[in-house]
Every structure is written in C-alpha cells, then in structure tokens.
C-alpha cells in the first residue's frame, strides 16, 4: 500500500481480486457501522462483479441485510428498468435478492426533471441523517469509480456542480462522456460525509487517467475525500500507473 497526498492506494492482481478485496471492505465497514450501517454504491460497470459477490456465499452470510441501508452516488436519468440505470444494475446484481425494499434508497429517475429528482433525494438523505446519532456521518462507506475524463459520480470536469457547497444532490443536464443522458449526482461535500471512501478501478483503460490524477492534475475524482479520514483507491494491476 502506498500513500499519496492523503489517499491510500492498494493494487491487487486482477478484477476478481479487486471484487474480493472490495467485498471484504464492504463487510468490514458494515460490521463497524453501528445499528444501521449506510453504504453509498457507485454505478458504472466496474462494481458489478463486487455486487454479484455480495449476493453469493460466503459474503452473503456476512451482511446483516435487515440493518444495512443502500444509497447510490449518482444515477442516469432513465427509467429504473433501463439497462443504463445504476441502481437498476445494483438491484439486479444483488439488492433485489438480498435487501429489504425499504432499505434500498434509489434516486427517483421517474421524476419530472433531474432537478426534481435531486431535490427529492436530498430530502431523503436529510431524513436518513436525522436517524443517525449526533456527530455520526451520513455514510459508513462510499464507493466510487473514475471515468476516462476524470469524472466521479456524475461530477464532470469544469462542471458547476463541482463547486456546489450548499446542495447535497444536483441535476446534471449534460454528461461529458457516454452514456449521454442527463444525470443526478451527489456533490463532493455530500460524498465526503463518510467514514470511508473507496474508489475502484480496473483494466488498462484506466491507467492513463489514473496517472494524470496521481500526478496532481485538477480532476473531479482527485477532489473527492472522506471527511472520516479514510480515502482509498483500489486498483487492479492493469489499471495501476507504472511507478
Ligand atoms: C456513472 C458513474 C461513473 C462511473 C465511472 C466509471 O453513472 O457512469 O457512476 O462515475 O463510476 O464512469 O465507470 P466504469 O466502471 O463503467 O468504468
């Protein structure tokens, strides 16, 4: 493990090892997360293998499903059953099989507009925060990915949403990379409300953007940090920039 400007980087051999190491961290953060642990999931394709693992023994038995609450860091503004919908992917991969419906907190992508969906999710997060103990962060674990342009969640380079400090969730009219559908995204200060933030990146396609980010380029993913102090990048060997 190496430390780079307040972030830790762990490199594992391949995508399967990444899913397993991430599953262990999910289980650990849930185990030390108190009565109602809260996990904020990420979209994209990278976490699918992790999500499928969580629904599979022995991981499945290690999660107290009735207690854990599941959120999503961003979603594409398409119907819940559209293959592009992030929470839809997570539901099919594990949540619908394992988690009570009331513990799955999806962004309402059937709202009239992305801004309306953002306002509704912000209210849902506020209500959940009200159930937390005094001083307890909103999330126990936030999972994130990084796109080819350095975006994370749906916070794209140079977007106004990056400077948003008063709202927890915003509508994003235009995506910078495919799929080019409107998005709804948690903001950096909201994503920061976690004990641990865990980025997952796999495959050679990620190597160049990770090299630029670790070199200090001003990219959205490089600005995401956990207020709880633990920001971790877990990469497979193919994604890891050469030293
Ligand atoms: C989305 C995301 C996005 C994603 C990265 C990485 O809705 O697209 O949540 O931030 O995590 O683009 O995506 P991949 O895992 O598909 O490379």
mmCIF file of N, CA, C and O in Angstrom, residues 15-63:
data_model
loop_
_atom_site.group_PDB
_atom_site.id
_atom_site.type_symbol
_atom_site.label_atom_id
_atom_site.label_comp_id
_atom_site.label_asym_id
_atom_site.label_seq_id
_atom_site.Cartn_x
_atom_site.Cartn_y
_atom_site.Cartn_z
ATOM 1 N N UNK A 15 -9.147 -8.214 -11.750
ATOM 2 C CA UNK A 15 -10.501 -7.743 -11.442
ATOM 3 C C UNK A 15 -11.205 -8.617 -10.407
ATOM 4 O O UNK A 15 -11.984 -8.117 -9.589
ATOM 5 N N UNK A 16 -10.924 -9.912 -10.423
ATOM 6 C CA UNK A 16 -11.558 -10.792 -9.429
ATOM 7 C C UNK A 16 -11.023 -10.490 -8.028
ATOM 8 O O UNK A 16 -11.789 -10.397 -7.064
ATOM 9 N N UNK A 17 -9.709 -10.285 -7.952
ATOM 10 C CA UNK A 17 -9.105 -9.945 -6.651
ATOM 11 C C UNK A 17 -9.630 -8.594 -6.168
ATOM 12 O O UNK A 17 -9.834 -8.378 -4.963
ATOM 13 N N UNK A 18 -9.881 -7.686 -7.105
ATOM 14 C CA UNK A 18 -10.420 -6.362 -6.747
ATOM 15 C C UNK A 18 -11.809 -6.519 -6.122
ATOM 16 O O UNK A 18 -12.109 -5.934 -5.079
ATOM 17 N N UNK A 19 -12.651 -7.332 -6.760
ATOM 18 C CA UNK A 19 -14.009 -7.533 -6.238
ATOM 19 C C UNK A 19 -13.946 -8.158 -4.845
ATOM 20 O O UNK A 19 -14.693 -7.762 -3.942
ATOM 21 N N UNK A 20 -13.049 -9.107 -4.655
ATOM 22 C CA UNK A 20 -12.969 -9.789 -3.357
ATOM 23 C C UNK A 20 -12.426 -8.863 -2.265
ATOM 24 O O UNK A 20 -12.952 -8.828 -1.149
ATOM 25 N N UNK A 21 -11.401 -8.091 -2.613
ATOM 26 C CA UNK A 21 -10.851 -7.163 -1.619
ATOM 27 C C UNK A 21 -11.877 -6.085 -1.279
ATOM 28 O O UNK A 21 -12.003 -5.668 -0.115
ATOM 29 N N UNK A 22 -12.634 -5.638 -2.272
ATOM 30 C CA UNK A 22 -13.673 -4.631 -2.019
ATOM 31 C C UNK A 22 -14.801 -5.225 -1.184
ATOM 32 O O UNK A 22 -15.327 -4.571 -0.273
ATOM 33 N N UNK A 23 -15.163 -6.481 -1.457
ATOM 34 C CA UNK A 23 -16.225 -7.133 -0.677
ATOM 35 C C UNK A 23 -15.822 -7.185 0.798
ATOM 36 O O UNK A 23 -16.649 -6.949 1.691
ATOM 37 N N UNK A 24 -14.545 -7.477 1.045
ATOM 38 C CA UNK A 24 -14.074 -7.529 2.437
ATOM 39 C C UNK A 24 -14.233 -6.172 3.109
ATOM 40 O O UNK A 24 -14.652 -6.073 4.266
ATOM 41 N N UNK A 25 -13.941 -5.098 2.380
ATOM 42 C CA UNK A 25 -14.064 -3.759 2.977
ATOM 43 C C UNK A 25 -15.528 -3.394 3.209
ATOM 44 O O UNK A 25 -15.878 -2.758 4.203
ATOM 45 N N UNK A 26 -16.392 -3.801 2.273
ATOM 46 C CA UNK A 26 -17.830 -3.550 2.466
ATOM 47 C C UNK A 26 -18.292 -4.248 3.750
ATOM 48 O O UNK A 26 -18.949 -3.640 4.613
ATOM 49 N N UNK A 27 -17.918 -5.510 3.895
ATOM 50 C CA UNK A 27 -18.316 -6.282 5.075
ATOM 51 C C UNK A 27 -17.742 -5.648 6.350
ATOM 52 O O UNK A 27 -18.443 -5.507 7.361
ATOM 53 N N UNK A 28 -16.487 -5.213 6.287
ATOM 54 C CA UNK A 28 -15.852 -4.621 7.478
ATOM 55 C C UNK A 28 -16.517 -3.309 7.880
ATOM 56 O O UNK A 28 -16.750 -3.058 9.064
ATOM 57 N N UNK A 29 -16.811 -2.454 6.901
ATOM 58 C CA UNK A 29 -17.419 -1.154 7.240
ATOM 59 C C UNK A 29 -18.855 -1.347 7.737
ATOM 60 O O UNK A 29 -19.348 -0.581 8.551
ATOM 61 N N UNK A 30 -19.521 -2.365 7.226
ATOM 62 C CA UNK A 30 -20.861 -2.672 7.736
ATOM 63 C C UNK A 30 -20.745 -3.178 9.176
ATOM 64 O O UNK A 30 -21.507 -2.767 10.058
ATOM 65 N N UNK A 31 -19.765 -4.035 9.426
ATOM 66 C CA UNK A 31 -19.601 -4.633 10.764
ATOM 67 C C UNK A 31 -19.313 -3.574 11.819
ATOM 68 O O UNK A 31 -19.778 -3.674 12.951
ATOM 69 N N UNK A 32 -18.543 -2.518 11.447
ATOM 70 C CA UNK A 32 -18.254 -1.490 12.457
ATOM 71 C C UNK A 32 -19.123 -0.244 12.251
ATOM 72 O O UNK A 32 -18.804 0.829 12.733
ATOM 73 N N UNK A 33 -20.241 -0.399 11.550
ATOM 74 C CA UNK A 33 -21.095 0.746 11.222
ATOM 75 C C UNK A 33 -22.261 0.971 12.170
ATOM 76 O O UNK A 33 -23.136 1.780 11.860
ATOM 77 N N UNK A 34 -22.318 0.268 13.291
ATOM 78 C CA UNK A 34 -23.402 0.512 14.247
ATOM 79 C C UNK A 34 -24.686 -0.204 13.854
ATOM 80 O O UNK A 34 -24.675 -1.162 13.078
ATOM 81 N N UNK A 35 -25.813 0.311 14.386
ATOM 82 C CA UNK A 35 -27.091 -0.391 14.215
ATOM 83 C C UNK A 35 -27.634 -0.368 12.793
ATOM 84 O O UNK A 35 -28.292 -1.302 12.355
ATOM 85 N N UNK A 36 -27.406 0.742 12.097
ATOM 86 C CA UNK A 36 -27.933 0.858 10.732
ATOM 87 C C UNK A 36 -26.853 1.361 9.792
ATOM 88 O O UNK A 36 -26.843 2.528 9.402
ATOM 89 N N UNK A 37 -25.936 0.486 9.408
ATOM 90 C CA UNK A 37 -24.861 0.917 8.521
ATOM 91 C C UNK A 37 -25.433 1.428 7.197
ATOM 92 O O UNK A 37 -26.459 0.927 6.725
ATOM 93 N N UNK A 38 -24.757 2.433 6.618
ATOM 94 C CA UNK A 38 -25.217 3.023 5.354
ATOM 95 C C UNK A 38 -24.092 2.973 4.340
ATOM 96 O O UNK A 38 -22.990 3.457 4.590
ATOM 97 N N UNK A 39 -24.399 2.374 3.184
ATOM 98 C CA UNK A 39 -23.414 2.238 2.111
ATOM 99 C C UNK A 39 -23.936 2.983 0.903
ATOM 100 O O UNK A 39 -25.077 2.796 0.486
ATOM 101 N N UNK A 40 -23.094 3.838 0.330
ATOM 102 C CA UNK A 40 -23.455 4.558 -0.889
ATOM 103 C C UNK A 40 -22.750 3.863 -2.053
ATOM 104 O O UNK A 40 -21.517 3.837 -2.121
ATOM 105 N N UNK A 41 -23.535 3.283 -2.948
ATOM 106 C CA UNK A 41 -22.994 2.490 -4.051
ATOM 107 C C UNK A 41 -22.568 3.374 -5.211
ATOM 108 O O UNK A 41 -22.978 4.541 -5.298
ATOM 109 N N UNK A 42 -21.781 2.806 -6.111
ATOM 110 C CA UNK A 42 -21.389 3.525 -7.320
ATOM 111 C C UNK A 42 -21.981 2.823 -8.535
ATOM 112 O O UNK A 42 -22.317 1.646 -8.493
ATOM 113 N N UNK A 43 -22.084 3.574 -9.623
ATOM 114 C CA UNK A 43 -22.584 2.996 -10.869
ATOM 115 C C UNK A 43 -21.427 2.598 -11.763
ATOM 116 O O UNK A 43 -20.314 2.367 -11.302
ATOM 117 N N UNK A 44 -21.693 2.547 -13.064
ATOM 118 C CA UNK A 44 -20.672 2.109 -13.999
ATOM 119 C C UNK A 44 -20.582 0.588 -14.019
ATOM 120 O O UNK A 44 -21.359 -0.105 -13.355
ATOM 121 N N UNK A 45 -19.639 0.078 -14.771
ATOM 122 C CA UNK A 45 -19.544 -1.375 -14.949
ATOM 123 C C UNK A 45 -18.581 -2.037 -13.964
ATOM 124 O O UNK A 45 -18.720 -3.216 -13.639
ATOM 125 N N UNK A 46 -17.598 -1.294 -13.456
ATOM 126 C CA UNK A 46 -16.564 -1.886 -12.593
ATOM 127 C C UNK A 46 -17.133 -2.609 -11.366
ATOM 128 O O UNK A 46 -16.661 -3.703 -11.038
ATOM 129 N N UNK A 47 -18.122 -2.046 -10.650
ATOM 130 C CA UNK A 47 -18.545 -2.682 -9.400
ATOM 131 C C UNK A 47 -19.455 -3.894 -9.567
ATOM 132 O O UNK A 47 -19.783 -4.547 -8.578
ATOM 133 N N UNK A 48 -19.840 -4.224 -10.817
ATOM 134 C CA UNK A 48 -20.832 -5.295 -10.987
ATOM 135 C C UNK A 48 -20.360 -6.618 -10.365
ATOM 136 O O UNK A 48 -21.115 -7.311 -9.685
ATOM 137 N N UNK A 49 -19.098 -6.953 -10.574
ATOM 138 C CA UNK A 49 -18.568 -8.209 -10.038
ATOM 139 C C UNK A 49 -18.607 -8.195 -8.501
ATOM 140 O O UNK A 49 -18.932 -9.197 -7.868
ATOM 141 N N UNK A 50 -18.287 -7.056 -7.906
ATOM 142 C CA UNK A 50 -18.385 -6.921 -6.451
ATOM 143 C C UNK A 50 -19.825 -7.146 -6.002
ATOM 144 O O UNK A 50 -20.081 -7.885 -5.043
ATOM 145 N N UNK A 51 -20.761 -6.496 -6.680
ATOM 146 C CA UNK A 51 -22.164 -6.605 -6.266
ATOM 147 C C UNK A 51 -22.630 -8.055 -6.361
ATOM 148 O O UNK A 51 -23.334 -8.560 -5.475
ATOM 149 N N UNK A 52 -22.237 -8.752 -7.426
ATOM 150 C CA UNK A 52 -22.652 -10.151 -7.559
ATOM 151 C C UNK A 52 -22.031 -11.017 -6.458
ATOM 152 O O UNK A 52 -22.692 -11.923 -5.938
ATOM 153 N N UNK A 53 -20.800 -10.689 -6.088
ATOM 154 C CA UNK A 53 -20.158 -11.441 -4.990
ATOM 155 C C UNK A 53 -20.934 -11.297 -3.691
ATOM 156 O O UNK A 53 -21.086 -12.249 -2.924
ATOM 157 N N UNK A 54 -21.411 -10.074 -3.429
ATOM 158 C CA UNK A 54 -22.093 -9.809 -2.155
ATOM 159 C C UNK A 54 -23.353 -10.663 -2.004
ATOM 160 O O UNK A 54 -23.800 -10.922 -0.885
ATOM 161 N N UNK A 55 -23.904 -11.092 -3.140
ATOM 162 C CA UNK A 55 -25.120 -11.926 -3.091
ATOM 163 C C UNK A 55 -24.790 -13.412 -3.042
ATOM 164 O O UNK A 55 -25.688 -14.248 -3.064
ATOM 165 N N UNK A 56 -23.490 -13.705 -2.963
ATOM 166 C CA UNK A 56 -23.034 -15.091 -3.078
ATOM 167 C C UNK A 56 -22.346 -15.516 -1.780
ATOM 168 O O UNK A 56 -21.590 -14.742 -1.204
ATOM 169 N N UNK A 57 -22.590 -16.779 -1.310
ATOM 170 C CA UNK A 57 -21.835 -17.244 -0.144
ATOM 171 C C UNK A 57 -20.336 -17.229 -0.455
ATOM 172 O O UNK A 57 -19.981 -17.475 -1.601
ATOM 173 N N UNK A 58 -19.446 -16.966 0.508
ATOM 174 C CA UNK A 58 -19.741 -16.727 1.921
ATOM 175 C C UNK A 58 -20.062 -15.260 2.231
ATOM 176 O O UNK A 58 -20.438 -14.946 3.357
ATOM 177 N N UNK A 59 -19.946 -14.345 1.257
ATOM 178 C CA UNK A 59 -20.148 -12.925 1.542
ATOM 179 C C UNK A 59 -21.564 -12.645 2.001
ATOM 180 O O UNK A 59 -21.798 -11.866 2.913
ATOM 181 N N UNK A 60 -22.491 -13.289 1.336
ATOM 182 C CA UNK A 60 -23.904 -13.011 1.632
ATOM 183 C C UNK A 60 -24.240 -13.211 3.114
ATOM 184 O O UNK A 60 -24.987 -12.427 3.706
ATOM 185 N N UNK A 61 -23.663 -14.253 3.716
ATOM 186 C CA UNK A 61 -23.953 -14.546 5.135
ATOM 187 C C UNK A 61 -23.276 -13.554 6.069
ATOM 188 O O UNK A 61 -23.577 -13.522 7.253
ATOM 189 N N UNK A 62 -22.361 -12.780 5.557
ATOM 190 C CA UNK A 62 -21.613 -11.852 6.426
ATOM 191 C C UNK A 62 -22.272 -10.485 6.525
ATOM 192 O O UNK A 62 -21.742 -9.578 7.178
ATOM 193 N N UNK A 63 -23.386 -10.301 5.834
ATOM 194 C CA UNK A 63 -24.041 -8.982 5.834
ATOM 195 C C UNK A 63 -25.391 -9.074 6.548
ATOM 196 O O UNK A 63 -26.214 -9.934 6.204
#
